[in-house]
Coordinates of C-alpha atoms (C1' of nucleotides) in Angstrom, one line a residue:
Chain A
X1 CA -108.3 8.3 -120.1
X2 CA -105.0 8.1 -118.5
X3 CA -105.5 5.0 -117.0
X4 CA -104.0 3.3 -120.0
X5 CA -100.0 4.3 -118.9
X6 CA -100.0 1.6 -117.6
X7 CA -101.1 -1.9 -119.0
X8 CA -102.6 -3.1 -116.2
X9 CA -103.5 -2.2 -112.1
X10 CA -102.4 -5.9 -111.5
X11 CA -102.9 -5.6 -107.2
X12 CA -98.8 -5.9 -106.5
X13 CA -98.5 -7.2 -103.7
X14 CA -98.0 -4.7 -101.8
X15 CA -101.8 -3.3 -101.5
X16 CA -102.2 -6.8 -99.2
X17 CA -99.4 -5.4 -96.9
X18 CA -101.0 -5.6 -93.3
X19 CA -101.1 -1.9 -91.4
X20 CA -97.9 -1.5 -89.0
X21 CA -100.4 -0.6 -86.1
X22 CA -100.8 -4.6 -86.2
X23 CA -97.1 -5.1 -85.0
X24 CA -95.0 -3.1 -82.2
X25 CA -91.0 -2.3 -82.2
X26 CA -89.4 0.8 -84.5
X27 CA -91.7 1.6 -87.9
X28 CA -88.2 -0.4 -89.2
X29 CA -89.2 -3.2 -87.2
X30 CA -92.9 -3.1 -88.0
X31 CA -91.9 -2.6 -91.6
X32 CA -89.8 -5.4 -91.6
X33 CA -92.7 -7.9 -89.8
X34 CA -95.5 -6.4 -92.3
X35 CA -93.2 -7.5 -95.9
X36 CA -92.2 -10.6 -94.2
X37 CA -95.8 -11.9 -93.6
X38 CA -96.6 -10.4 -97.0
X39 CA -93.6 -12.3 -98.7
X40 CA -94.4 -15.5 -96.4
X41 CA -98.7 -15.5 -96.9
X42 CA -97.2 -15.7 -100.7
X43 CA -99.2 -12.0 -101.0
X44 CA -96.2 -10.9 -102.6
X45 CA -95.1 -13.8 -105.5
X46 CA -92.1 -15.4 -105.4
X47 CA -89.9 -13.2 -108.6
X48 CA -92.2 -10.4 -107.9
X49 CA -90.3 -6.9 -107.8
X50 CA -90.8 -4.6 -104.2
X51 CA -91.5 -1.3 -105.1
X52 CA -90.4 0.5 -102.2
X53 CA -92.2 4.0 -103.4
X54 CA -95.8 1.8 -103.8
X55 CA -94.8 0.5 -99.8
X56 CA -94.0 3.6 -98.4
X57 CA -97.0 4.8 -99.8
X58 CA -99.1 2.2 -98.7
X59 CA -97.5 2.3 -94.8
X60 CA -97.1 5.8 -94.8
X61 CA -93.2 6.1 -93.7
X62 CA -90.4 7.2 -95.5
X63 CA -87.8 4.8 -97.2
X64 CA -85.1 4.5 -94.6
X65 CA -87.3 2.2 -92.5
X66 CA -88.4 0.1 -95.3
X67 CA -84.7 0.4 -96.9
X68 CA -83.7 -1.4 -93.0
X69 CA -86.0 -4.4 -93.4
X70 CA -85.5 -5.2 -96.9
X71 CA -82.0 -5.6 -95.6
X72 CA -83.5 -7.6 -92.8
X73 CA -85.3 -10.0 -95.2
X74 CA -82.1 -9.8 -97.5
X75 CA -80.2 -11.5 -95.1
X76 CA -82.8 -14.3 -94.2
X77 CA -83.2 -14.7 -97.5
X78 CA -86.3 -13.9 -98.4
X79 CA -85.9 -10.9 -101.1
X80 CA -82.9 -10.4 -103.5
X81 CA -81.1 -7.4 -103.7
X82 CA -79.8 -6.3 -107.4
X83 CA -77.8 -3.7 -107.0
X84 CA -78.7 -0.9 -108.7
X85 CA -81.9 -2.5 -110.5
X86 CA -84.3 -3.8 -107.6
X87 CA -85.2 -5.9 -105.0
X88 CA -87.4 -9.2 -105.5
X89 CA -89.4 -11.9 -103.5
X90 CA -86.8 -14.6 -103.9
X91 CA -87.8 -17.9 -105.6
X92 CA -87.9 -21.5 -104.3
X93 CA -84.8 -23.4 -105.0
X94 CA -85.0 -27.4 -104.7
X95 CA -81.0 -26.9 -103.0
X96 CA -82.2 -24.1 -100.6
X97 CA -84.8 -26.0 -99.1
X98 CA -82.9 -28.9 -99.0
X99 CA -80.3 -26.9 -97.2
X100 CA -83.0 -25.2 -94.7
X101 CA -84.2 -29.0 -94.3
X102 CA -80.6 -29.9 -93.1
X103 CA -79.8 -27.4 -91.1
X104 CA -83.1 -27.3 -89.2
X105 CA -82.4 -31.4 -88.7
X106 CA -79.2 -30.7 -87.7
X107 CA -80.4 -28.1 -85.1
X108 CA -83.7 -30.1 -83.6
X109 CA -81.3 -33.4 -83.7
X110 CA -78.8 -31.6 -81.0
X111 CA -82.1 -30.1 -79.0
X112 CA -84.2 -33.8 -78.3
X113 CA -80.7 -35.5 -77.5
X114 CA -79.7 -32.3 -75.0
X115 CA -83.3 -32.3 -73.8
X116 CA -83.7 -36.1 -73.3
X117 CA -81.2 -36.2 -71.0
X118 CA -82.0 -33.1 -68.7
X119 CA -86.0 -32.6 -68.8
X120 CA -88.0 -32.6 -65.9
X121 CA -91.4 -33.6 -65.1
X122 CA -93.3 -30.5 -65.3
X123 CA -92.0 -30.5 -68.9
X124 CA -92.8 -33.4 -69.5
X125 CA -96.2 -32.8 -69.0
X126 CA -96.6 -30.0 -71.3
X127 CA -95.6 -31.9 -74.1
X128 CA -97.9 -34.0 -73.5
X129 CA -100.5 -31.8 -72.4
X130 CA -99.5 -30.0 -76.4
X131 CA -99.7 -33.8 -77.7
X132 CA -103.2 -33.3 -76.3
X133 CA -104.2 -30.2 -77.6
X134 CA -103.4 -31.3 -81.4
X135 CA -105.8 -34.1 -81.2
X136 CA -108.5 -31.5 -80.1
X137 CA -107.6 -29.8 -82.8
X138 CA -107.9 -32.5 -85.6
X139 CA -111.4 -33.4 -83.7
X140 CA -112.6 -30.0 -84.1
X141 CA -111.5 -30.4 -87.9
X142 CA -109.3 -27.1 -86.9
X143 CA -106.2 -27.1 -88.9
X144 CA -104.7 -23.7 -88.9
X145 CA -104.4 -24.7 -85.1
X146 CA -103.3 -28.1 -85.2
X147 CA -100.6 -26.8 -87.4
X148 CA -99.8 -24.0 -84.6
X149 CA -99.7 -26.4 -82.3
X150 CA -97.6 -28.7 -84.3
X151 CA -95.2 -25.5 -84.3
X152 CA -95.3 -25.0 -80.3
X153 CA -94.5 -28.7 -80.1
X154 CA -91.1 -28.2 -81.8
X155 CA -90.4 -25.0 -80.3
X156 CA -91.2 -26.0 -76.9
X157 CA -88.6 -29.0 -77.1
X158 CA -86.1 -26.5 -78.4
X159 CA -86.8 -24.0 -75.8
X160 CA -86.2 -27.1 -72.8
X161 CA -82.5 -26.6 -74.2
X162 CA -82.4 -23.5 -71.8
X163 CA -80.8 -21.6 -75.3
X164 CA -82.6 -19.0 -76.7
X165 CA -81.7 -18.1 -80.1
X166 CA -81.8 -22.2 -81.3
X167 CA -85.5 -21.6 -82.0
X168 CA -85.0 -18.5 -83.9
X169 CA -82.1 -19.8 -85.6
X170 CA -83.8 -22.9 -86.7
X171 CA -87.1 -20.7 -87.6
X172 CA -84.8 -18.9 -89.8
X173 CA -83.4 -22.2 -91.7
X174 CA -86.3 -23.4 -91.9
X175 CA -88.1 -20.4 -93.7
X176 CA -87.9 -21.7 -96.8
X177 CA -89.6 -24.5 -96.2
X178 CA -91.9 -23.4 -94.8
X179 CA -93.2 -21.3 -97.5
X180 CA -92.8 -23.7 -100.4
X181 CA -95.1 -25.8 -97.7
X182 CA -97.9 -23.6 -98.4
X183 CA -98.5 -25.1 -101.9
X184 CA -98.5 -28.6 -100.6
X185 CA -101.8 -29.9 -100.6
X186 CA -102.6 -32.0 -97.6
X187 CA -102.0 -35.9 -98.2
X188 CA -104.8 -37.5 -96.6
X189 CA -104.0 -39.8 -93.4
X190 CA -100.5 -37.7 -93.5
X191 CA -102.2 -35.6 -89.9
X192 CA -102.9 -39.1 -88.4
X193 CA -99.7 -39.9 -89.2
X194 CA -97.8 -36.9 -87.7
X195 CA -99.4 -36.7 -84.2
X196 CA -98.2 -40.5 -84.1
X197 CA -94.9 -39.5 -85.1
X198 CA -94.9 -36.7 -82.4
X199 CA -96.1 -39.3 -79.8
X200 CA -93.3 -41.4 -80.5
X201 CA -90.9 -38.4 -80.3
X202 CA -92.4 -37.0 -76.8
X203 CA -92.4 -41.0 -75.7
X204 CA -88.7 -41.3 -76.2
X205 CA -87.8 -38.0 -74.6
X206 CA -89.7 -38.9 -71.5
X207 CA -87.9 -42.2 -71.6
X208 CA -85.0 -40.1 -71.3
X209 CA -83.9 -41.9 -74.2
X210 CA -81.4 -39.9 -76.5
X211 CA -80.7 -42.4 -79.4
X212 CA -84.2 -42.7 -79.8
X213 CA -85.0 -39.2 -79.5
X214 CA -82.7 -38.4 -82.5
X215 CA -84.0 -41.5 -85.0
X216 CA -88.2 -40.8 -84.4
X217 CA -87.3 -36.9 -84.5
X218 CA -85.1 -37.6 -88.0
X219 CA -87.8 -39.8 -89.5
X220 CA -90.2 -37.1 -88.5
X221 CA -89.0 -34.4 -90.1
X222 CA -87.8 -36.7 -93.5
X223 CA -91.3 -37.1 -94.0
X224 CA -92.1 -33.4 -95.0
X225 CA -89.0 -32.7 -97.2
X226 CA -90.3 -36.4 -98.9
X227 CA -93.8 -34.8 -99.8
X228 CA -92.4 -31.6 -100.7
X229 CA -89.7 -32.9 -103.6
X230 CA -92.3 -33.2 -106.1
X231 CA -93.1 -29.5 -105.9
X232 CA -90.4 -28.4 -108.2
X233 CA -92.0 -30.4 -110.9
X234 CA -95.6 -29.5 -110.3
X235 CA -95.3 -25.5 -110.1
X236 CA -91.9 -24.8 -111.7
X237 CA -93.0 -21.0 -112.3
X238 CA -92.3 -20.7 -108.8
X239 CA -88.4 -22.1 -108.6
X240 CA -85.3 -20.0 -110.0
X241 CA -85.2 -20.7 -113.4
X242 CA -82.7 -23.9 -113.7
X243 CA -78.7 -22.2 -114.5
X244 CA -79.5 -21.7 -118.5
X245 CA -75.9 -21.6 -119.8
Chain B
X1 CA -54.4 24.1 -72.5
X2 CA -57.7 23.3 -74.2
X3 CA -56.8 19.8 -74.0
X4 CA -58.4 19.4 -70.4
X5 CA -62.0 19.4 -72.2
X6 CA -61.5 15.8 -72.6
X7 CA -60.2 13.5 -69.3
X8 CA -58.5 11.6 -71.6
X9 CA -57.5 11.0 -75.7
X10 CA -58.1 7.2 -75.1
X11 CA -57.7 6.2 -78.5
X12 CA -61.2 5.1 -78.8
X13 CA -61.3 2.0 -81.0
X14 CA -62.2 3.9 -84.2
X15 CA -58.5 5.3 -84.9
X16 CA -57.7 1.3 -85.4
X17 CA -60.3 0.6 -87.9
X18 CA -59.0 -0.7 -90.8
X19 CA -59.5 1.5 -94.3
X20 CA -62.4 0.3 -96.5
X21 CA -60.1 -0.1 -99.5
X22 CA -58.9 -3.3 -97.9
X23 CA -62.4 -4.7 -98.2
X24 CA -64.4 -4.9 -101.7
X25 CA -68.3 -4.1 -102.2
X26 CA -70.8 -1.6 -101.2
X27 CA -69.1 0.9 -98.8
X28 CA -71.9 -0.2 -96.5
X29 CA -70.7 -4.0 -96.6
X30 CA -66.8 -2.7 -96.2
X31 CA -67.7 -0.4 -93.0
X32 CA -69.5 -3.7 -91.6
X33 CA -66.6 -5.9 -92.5
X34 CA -63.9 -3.1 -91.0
X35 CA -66.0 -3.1 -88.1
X36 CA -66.3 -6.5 -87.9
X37 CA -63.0 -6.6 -88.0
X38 CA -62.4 -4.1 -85.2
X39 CA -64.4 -5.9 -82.7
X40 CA -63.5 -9.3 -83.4
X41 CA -59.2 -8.4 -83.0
X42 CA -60.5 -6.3 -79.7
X43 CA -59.8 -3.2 -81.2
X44 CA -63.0 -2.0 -79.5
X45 CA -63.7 -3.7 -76.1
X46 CA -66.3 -5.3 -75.1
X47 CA -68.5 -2.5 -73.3
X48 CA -66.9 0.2 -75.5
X49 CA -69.6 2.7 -76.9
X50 CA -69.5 2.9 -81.2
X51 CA -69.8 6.6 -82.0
X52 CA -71.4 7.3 -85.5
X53 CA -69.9 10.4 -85.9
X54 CA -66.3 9.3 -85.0
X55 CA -66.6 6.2 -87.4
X56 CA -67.7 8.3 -90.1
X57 CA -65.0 10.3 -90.4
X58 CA -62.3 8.0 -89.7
X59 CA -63.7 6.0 -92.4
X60 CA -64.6 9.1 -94.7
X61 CA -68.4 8.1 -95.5
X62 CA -71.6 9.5 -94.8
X63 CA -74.3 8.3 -91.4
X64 CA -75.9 5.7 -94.2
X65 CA -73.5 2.9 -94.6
X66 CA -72.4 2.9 -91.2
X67 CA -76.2 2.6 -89.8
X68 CA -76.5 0.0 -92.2
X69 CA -73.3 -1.9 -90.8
X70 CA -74.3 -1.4 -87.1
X71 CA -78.1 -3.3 -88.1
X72 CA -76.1 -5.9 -89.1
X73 CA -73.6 -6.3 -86.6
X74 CA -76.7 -6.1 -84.1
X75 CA -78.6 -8.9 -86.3
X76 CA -75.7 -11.0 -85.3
X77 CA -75.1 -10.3 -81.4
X78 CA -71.8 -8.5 -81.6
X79 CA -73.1 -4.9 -80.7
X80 CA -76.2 -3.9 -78.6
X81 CA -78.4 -0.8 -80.0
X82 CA -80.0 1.0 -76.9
X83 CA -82.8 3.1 -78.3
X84 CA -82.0 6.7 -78.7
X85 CA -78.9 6.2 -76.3
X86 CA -76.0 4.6 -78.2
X87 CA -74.5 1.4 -79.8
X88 CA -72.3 -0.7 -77.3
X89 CA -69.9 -3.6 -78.5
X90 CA -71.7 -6.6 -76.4
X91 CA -69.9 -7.7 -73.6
X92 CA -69.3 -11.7 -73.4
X93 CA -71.7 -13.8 -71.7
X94 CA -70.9 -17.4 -70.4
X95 CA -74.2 -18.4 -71.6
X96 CA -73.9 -17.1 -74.8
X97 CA -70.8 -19.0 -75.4
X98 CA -72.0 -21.8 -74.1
X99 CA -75.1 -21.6 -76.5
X100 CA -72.4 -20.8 -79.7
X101 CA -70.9 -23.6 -79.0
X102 CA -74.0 -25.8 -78.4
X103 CA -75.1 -24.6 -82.3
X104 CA -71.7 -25.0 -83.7
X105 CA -71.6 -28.6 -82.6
X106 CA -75.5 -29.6 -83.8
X107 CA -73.9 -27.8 -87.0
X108 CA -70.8 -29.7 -87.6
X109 CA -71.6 -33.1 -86.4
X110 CA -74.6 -32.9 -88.6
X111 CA -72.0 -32.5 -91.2
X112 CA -69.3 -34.7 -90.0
X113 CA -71.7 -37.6 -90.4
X114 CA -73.1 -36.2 -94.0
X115 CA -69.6 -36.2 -94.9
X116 CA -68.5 -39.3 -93.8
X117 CA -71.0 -40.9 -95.8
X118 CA -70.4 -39.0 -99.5
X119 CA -67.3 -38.2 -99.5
X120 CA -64.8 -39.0 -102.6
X121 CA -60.8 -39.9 -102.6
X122 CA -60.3 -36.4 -103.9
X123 CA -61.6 -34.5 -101.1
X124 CA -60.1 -37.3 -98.4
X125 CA -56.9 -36.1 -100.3
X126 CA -57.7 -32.4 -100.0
X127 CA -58.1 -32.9 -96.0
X128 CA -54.9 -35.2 -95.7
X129 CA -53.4 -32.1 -97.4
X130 CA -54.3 -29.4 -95.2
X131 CA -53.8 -31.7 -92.1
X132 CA -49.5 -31.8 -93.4
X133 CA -49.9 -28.3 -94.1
X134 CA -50.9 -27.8 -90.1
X135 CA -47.9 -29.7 -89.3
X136 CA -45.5 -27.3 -91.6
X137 CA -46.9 -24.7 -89.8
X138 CA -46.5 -25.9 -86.4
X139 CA -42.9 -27.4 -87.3
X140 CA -42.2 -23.3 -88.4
X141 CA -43.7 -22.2 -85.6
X142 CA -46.2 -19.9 -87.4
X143 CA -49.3 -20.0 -85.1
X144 CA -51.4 -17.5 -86.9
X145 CA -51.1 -19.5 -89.7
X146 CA -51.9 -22.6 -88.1
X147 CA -54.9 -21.1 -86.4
X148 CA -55.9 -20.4 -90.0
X149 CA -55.5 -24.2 -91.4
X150 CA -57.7 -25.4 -88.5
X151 CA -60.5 -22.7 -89.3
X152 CA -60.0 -23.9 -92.8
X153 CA -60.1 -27.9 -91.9
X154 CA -63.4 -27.4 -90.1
X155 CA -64.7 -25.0 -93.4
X156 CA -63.7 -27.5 -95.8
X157 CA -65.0 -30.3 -94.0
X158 CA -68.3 -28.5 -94.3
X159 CA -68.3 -27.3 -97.2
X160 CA -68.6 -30.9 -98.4
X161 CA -72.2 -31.2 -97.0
X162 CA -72.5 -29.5 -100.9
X163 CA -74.5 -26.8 -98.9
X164 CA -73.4 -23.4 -98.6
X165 CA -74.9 -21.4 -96.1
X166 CA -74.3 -24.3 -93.5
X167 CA -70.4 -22.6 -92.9
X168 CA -71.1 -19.1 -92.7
X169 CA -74.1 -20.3 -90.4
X170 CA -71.6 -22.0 -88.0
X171 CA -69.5 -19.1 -87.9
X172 CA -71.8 -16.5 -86.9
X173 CA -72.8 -19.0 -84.1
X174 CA -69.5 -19.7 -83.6
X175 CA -68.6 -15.7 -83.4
X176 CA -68.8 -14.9 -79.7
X177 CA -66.2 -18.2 -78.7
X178 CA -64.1 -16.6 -81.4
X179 CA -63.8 -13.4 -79.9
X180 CA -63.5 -15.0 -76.2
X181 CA -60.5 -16.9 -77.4
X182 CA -58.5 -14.7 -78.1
X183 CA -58.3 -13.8 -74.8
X184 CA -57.2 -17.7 -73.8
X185 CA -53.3 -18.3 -73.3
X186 CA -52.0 -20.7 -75.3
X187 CA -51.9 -24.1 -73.4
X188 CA -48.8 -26.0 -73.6
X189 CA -49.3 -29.5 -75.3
X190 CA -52.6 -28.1 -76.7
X191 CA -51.5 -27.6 -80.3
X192 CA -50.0 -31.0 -80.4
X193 CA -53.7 -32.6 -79.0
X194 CA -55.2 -30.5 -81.3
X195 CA -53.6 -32.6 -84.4
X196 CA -53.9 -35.7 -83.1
X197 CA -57.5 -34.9 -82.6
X198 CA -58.2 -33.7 -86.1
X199 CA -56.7 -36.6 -87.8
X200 CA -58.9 -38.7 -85.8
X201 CA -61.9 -36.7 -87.2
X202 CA -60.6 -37.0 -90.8
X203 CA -59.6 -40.6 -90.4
X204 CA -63.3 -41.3 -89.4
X205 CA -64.6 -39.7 -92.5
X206 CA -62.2 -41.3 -94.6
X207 CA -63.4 -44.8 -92.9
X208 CA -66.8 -43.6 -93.9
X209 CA -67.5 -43.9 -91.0
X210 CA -70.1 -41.9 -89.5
X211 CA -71.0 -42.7 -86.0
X212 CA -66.9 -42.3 -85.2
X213 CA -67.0 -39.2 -86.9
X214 CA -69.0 -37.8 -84.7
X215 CA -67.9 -39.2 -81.7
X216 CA -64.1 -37.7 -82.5
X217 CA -65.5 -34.9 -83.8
X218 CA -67.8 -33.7 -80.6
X219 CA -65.0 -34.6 -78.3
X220 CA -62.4 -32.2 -80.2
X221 CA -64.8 -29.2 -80.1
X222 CA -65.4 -30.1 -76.6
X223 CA -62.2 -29.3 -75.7
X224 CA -62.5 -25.8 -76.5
X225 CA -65.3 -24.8 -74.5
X226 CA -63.7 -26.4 -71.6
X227 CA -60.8 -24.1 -72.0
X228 CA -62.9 -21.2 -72.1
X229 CA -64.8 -21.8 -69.3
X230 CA -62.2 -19.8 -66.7
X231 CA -62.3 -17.1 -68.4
X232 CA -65.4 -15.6 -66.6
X233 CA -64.0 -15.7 -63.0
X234 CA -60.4 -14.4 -64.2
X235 CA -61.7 -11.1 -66.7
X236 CA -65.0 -10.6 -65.3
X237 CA -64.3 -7.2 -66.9
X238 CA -65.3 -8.8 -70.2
X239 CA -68.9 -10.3 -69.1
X240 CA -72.0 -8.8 -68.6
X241 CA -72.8 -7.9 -65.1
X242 CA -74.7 -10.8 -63.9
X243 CA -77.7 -9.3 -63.5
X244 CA -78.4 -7.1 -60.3
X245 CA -81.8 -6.6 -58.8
Chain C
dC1 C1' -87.3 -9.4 -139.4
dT2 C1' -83.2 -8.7 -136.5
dC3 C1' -79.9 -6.3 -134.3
dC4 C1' -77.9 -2.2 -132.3
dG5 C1' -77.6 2.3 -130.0
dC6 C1' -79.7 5.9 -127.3
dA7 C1' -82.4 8.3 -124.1
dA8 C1' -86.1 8.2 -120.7
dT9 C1' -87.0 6.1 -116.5
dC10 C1' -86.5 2.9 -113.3
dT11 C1' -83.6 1.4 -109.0
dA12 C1' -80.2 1.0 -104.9
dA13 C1' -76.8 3.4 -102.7
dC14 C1' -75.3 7.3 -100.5
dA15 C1' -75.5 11.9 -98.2
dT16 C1' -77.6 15.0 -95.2
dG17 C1' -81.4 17.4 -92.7
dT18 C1' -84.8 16.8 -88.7
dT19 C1' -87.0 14.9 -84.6
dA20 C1' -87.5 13.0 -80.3
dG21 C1' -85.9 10.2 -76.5
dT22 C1' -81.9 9.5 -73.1
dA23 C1' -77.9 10.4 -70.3
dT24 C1' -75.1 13.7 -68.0
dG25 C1' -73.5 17.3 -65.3
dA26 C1' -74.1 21.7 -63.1
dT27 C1' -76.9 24.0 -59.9
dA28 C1' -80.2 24.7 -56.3
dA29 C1' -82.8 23.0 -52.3
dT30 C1' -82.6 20.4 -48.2
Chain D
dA1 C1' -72.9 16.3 -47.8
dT2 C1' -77.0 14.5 -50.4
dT3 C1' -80.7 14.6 -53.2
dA4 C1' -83.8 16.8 -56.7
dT5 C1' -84.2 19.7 -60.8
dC6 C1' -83.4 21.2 -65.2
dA7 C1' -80.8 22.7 -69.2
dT8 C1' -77.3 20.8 -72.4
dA9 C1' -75.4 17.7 -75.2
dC10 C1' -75.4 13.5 -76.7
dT11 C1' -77.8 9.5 -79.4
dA12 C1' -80.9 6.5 -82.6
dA13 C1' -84.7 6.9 -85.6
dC14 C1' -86.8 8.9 -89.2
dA15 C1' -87.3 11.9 -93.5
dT16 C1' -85.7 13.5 -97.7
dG17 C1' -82.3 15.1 -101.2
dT18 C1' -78.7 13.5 -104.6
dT19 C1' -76.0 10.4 -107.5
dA20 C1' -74.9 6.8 -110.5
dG21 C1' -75.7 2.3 -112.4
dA22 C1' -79.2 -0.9 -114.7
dT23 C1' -83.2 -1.7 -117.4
dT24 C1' -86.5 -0.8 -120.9
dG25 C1' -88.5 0.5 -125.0
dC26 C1' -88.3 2.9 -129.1
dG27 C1' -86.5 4.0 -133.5
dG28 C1' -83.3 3.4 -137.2
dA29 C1' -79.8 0.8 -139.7
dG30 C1' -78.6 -3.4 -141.8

DNA sequence: CTCCGCAATCTAACATGTTAGTATGATAAT
DNA sequence: ATTATCATACTAACATGTTAGATTGCGGAG
């Protein structure tokens, strides 16, 4: 009878964290990769508190590795440190995402005009050889891997940049995003219309055709930040609580 | 006689480190700021090992802050970790200028044409401001300060995106250039281009005009890179040894 | 019922002890 | 002289102890 100390087991979060034999690097690392798909599979609720005793429980390491990747995820973005109080799953903000959705345009803008103008063949053809593997996808009614391979398109175009941290960087813009995403239910039609709007972007960068490039990619990505606006209004338990002066 | 332990004192970039009471915050965000510091004036050289120990008691804190500082310097390319062997400052790589500078451009021509097409008569005022203030400087001769009112041209400029993160985001890609300058002699008759150039870039905006914007303003921070490009044959000393197999 | 103070109990931040992998330099073998 | 071996002295990575500020919840005064 001493279960009633506290009001109520209520799973936190944490007791969905995914075992660091799953990931490879420092326990830090690992650590770090485990909250982060925690945070981002929305196991761990946007406002909700990290207890790091409860995590170093549940991953079996000590709090120096778990005190490096909340500072990780601190800097991304993804928890808020109070100082002296605690750390918590940050909310959605309407301006953050907005922000991520700029920055992220600004970054893939520069790549397709860069890329337009220097791909090769061989390139070419994976993009379109990707182009081909999302319809497979949407035949197969498989949409965790359309969406993966919606994610390879992007990242392979940023990649024919010959740069290597644009993908990460715009990744890490982009985070945001794509966790408010999550709670989007899908707009019927909306799939048919993306892999058209990818054709048309993998069309102008074969063309070698930079202006184009940068007006399909830009209408491309307008169209998620367009569906994901009404969010705020729909679930406003998850957004920070609007400035209450 | 006991001083032949050691081949040399060789003041070892630490003894310059600036005291944490010129910084504000946690004492782990003032070591990483005095640090930064350190590295980005050349106190420490590129190549130059960071001991812990040293830095500690210079600094007069404990192993904690300081690891905390280094993770963060690491996150953002100026120092390279090698497990269980030692913390390096990271030499300069052509490449990785050339990919700061890549970023940095997608970054502020993004902005540039943002701006351009929001911007009010106050903040046109507030740039025609800090452009006269440039000329002061130049007229006095002060070129640290000048150097300071074209960091802050560029800052304010994006700043009135209305985003935040979007400066401090082009600064950490911008970072590595940074430090490389430094080691640039100034070019006769560059200072003066430089002006003309950013008058250009604010005149655009003013026009509201966004496609001149960015035209003025890629061909401005083209310049740079340009300049920087020499660097590599005359202080191969500062670059990473292209890689020997 | 509301407001205020106070103490128990949280937390991050900081300090320090421990472990294990890596480089280095002297020495021995060739 | 050159290479191989091995002990020593580094280091990052990890674990754990300590401190001080913030929150919370309870009880009493108004």
């Amino acid at each position: 009878m001493d279960a009633n100390k506290k009001k109520q087991a209520g799973k936190s979060g944490a007791c969905n964290l995914l075992p660091l034999s799953r990931y490879e690097g420092t326990l830090a690392v690992r650590t770090y990769l485990s909250l982060k798909d925690a945070i981002l599979s929305l196991a761990y609720e946007p406002g909700e508190i990290l207890r790091k005793r409860e995590i170093c429980d549940v991953l079996g390491v000590s709090r120096s590795p778990v005190s490096e990747a909340i500072a990780k995820l601190s800097a991304e973005g993804l928890v808020d440190v109070v100082p002296k109080a605690g750390t918590f799953v940050s909310r959605f903000s309407m301006d953050e995402i907005r922000e991520g959705a700029f920055l992220r345009e600004a970054l893939e803008l520069a790549a397709v005009e860069q890329v337009a103008n220097i791909i090769t063949g061989e390139q070419v053809a994976m993009l379109r050889q990707n182009l081909k593997q999302q319809e497979e996808m949407i035949a197969a009614q498989d949409f965790a891997g359309f969406y993966d391979k919606d994610a390879e398109l992007h990242d392979l175009i940023m990649s024919f940049t010959g740069f290597r941290r644009i993908g990460q960087m715009a990744q890490s813009s982009w985070v945001q995003v794509n966790r408010a995403r999550h709670f989007n239910l899908p707009t019927p039609g909306r799939i048919q219309e993306t892999i058209e709007e990818h054709k048309k972007i993998v069309d102008a960068i074969a063309a070698r055709d930079p202006e184009k490039a940068r007006k399909v990619t830009r209408d491309h990505l307008r169209q998620l930040i367009k569906y994901l606006e009404p969010l705020e209004t729909k679930r406003p338990d998850l957004f920070e609580a609007p400035s209450t002066k």
